[in-house]
PDB file of C-alpha atoms in Angstrom:
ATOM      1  CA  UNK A   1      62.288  28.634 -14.530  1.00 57.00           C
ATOM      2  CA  UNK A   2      60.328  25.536 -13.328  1.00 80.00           C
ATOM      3  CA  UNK A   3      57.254  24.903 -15.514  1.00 90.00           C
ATOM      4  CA  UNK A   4      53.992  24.186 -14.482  1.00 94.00           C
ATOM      5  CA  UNK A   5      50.774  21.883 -15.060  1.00 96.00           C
ATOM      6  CA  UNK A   6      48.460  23.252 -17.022  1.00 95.00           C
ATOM      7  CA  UNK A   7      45.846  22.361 -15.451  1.00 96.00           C
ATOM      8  CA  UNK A   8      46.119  22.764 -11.607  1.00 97.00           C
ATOM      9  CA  UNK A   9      49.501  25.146 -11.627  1.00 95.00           C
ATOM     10  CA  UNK A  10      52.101  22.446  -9.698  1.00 95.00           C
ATOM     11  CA  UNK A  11      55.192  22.115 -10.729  1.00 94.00           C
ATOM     12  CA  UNK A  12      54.694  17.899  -9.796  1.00 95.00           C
ATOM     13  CA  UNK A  13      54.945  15.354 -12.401  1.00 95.00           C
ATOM     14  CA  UNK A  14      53.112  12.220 -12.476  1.00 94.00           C
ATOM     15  CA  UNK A  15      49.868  11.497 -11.046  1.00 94.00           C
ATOM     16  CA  UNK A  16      47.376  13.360  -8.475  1.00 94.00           C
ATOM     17  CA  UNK A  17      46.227  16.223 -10.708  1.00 96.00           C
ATOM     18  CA  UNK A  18      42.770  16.349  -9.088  1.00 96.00           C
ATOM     19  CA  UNK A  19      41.840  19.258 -12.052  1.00 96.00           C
ATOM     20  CA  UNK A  20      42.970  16.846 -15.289  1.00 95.00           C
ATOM     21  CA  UNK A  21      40.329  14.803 -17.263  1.00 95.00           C
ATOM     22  CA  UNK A  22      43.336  11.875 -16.844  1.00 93.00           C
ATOM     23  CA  UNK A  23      44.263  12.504 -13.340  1.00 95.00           C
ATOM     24  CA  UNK A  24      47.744  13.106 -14.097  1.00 95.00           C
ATOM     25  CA  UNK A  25      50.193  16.627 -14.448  1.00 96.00           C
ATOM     26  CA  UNK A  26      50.943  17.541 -17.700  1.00 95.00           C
ATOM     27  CA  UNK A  27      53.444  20.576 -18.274  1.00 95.00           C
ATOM     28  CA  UNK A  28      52.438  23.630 -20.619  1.00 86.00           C
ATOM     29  CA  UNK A  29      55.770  25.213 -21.946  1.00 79.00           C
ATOM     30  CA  UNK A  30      58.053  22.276 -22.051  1.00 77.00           C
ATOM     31  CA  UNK A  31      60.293  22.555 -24.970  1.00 80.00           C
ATOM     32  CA  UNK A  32      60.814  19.838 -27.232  1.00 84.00           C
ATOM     33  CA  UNK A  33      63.664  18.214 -25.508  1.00 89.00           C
ATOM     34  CA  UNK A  34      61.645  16.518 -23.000  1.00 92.00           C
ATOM     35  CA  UNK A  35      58.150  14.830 -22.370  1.00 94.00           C
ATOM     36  CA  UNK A  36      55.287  16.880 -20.850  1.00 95.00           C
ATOM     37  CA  UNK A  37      54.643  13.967 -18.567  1.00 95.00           C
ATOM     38  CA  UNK A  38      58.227  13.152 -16.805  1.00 95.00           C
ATOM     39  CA  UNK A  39      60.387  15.896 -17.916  1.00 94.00           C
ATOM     40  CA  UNK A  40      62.357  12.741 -19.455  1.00 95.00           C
ATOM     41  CA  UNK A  41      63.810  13.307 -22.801  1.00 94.00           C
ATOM     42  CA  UNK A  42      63.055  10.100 -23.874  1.00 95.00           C
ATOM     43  CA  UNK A  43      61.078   8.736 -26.588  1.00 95.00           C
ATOM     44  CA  UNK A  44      58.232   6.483 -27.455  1.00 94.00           C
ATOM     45  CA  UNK A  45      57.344   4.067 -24.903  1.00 94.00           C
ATOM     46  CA  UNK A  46      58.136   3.768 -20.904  1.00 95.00           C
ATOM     47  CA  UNK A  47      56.621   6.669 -19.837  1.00 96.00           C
ATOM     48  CA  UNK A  48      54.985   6.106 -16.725  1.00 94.00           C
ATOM     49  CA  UNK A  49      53.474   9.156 -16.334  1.00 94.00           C
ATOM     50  CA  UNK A  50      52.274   9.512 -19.938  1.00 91.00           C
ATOM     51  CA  UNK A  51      48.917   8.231 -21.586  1.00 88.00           C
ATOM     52  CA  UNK A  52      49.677   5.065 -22.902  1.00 89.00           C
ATOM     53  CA  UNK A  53      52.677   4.659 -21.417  1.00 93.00           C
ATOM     54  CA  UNK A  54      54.049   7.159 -24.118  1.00 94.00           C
ATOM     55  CA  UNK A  55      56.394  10.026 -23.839  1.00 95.00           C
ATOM     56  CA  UNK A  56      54.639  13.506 -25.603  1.00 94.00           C
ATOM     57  CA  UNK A  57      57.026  16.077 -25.929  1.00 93.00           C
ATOM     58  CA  UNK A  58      56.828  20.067 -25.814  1.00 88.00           C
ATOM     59  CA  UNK A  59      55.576  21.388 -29.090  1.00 82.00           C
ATOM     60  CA  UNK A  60      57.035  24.588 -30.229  1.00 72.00           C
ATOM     61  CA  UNK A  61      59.274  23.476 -33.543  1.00 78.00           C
ATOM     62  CA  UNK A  62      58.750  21.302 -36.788  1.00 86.00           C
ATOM     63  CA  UNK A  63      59.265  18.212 -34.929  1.00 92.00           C
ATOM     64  CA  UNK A  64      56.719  15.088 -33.973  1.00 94.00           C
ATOM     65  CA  UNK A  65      55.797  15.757 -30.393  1.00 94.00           C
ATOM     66  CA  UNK A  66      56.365  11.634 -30.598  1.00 95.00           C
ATOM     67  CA  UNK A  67      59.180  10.271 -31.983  1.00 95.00           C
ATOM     68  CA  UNK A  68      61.041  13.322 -32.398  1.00 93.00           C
ATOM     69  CA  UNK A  69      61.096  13.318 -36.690  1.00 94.00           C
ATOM     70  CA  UNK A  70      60.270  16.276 -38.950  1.00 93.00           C
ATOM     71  CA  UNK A  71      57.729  13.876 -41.174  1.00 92.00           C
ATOM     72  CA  UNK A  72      54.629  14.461 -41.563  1.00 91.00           C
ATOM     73  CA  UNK A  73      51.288  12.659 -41.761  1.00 94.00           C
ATOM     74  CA  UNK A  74      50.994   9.175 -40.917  1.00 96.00           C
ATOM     75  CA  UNK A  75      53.808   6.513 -39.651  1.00 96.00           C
ATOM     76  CA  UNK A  76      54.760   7.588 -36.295  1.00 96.00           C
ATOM     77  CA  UNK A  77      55.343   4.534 -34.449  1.00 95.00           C
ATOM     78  CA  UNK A  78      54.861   6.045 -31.283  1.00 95.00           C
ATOM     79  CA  UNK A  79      51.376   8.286 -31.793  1.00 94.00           C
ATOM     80  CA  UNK A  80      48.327   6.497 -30.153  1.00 90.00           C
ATOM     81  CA  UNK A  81      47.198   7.778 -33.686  1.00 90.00           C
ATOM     82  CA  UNK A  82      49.906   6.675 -35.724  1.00 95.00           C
ATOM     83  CA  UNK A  83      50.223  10.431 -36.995  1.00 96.00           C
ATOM     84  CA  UNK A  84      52.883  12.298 -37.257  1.00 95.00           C
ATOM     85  CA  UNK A  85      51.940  15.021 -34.823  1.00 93.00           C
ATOM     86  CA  UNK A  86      53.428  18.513 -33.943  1.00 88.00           C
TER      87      UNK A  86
END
């Protein structure tokens, strides 16, 4: 089953979401193998979709939507925040 943006209901990646606050599809029900911006399952940054050029993956386990790491709290070298976040 293809998921979708969650904001305007394509199944497209990248940019052209007219409905998104960042003009750009991001996926509701990705799992945590790939990024909610590409479908890549890459990590960190070279996302070209992503904001900041960073790959966010699917939530859903105890896992840093981020880097990938079950940490916690601060150190995530990939989080615009630097938090660990889930």
């Amino acid at each position: 089953m293809a998921t979708k943006c969650k904001f305007c209901n394509s199944t497209s990646f990248g940019s052209g979401c007219s409905t998104s606050p960042h003009k750009r599809h991001e996926h509701s029900g990705m799992d945590e193998k790939h990024c909610v911006f590409c479908n890549l399952t890459s990590y960190g940054r070279g996302c070209a979709n992503g904001l900041s050029n960073v790959h966010r993956h699917g939530s859903g386990t105890n896992k840093c939507v981020y880097c990938g790491l079950t940490a916690m709290g601060s150190g995530c070298p990939n989080s615009p925040h630097k938090n660990h976040e889930r």
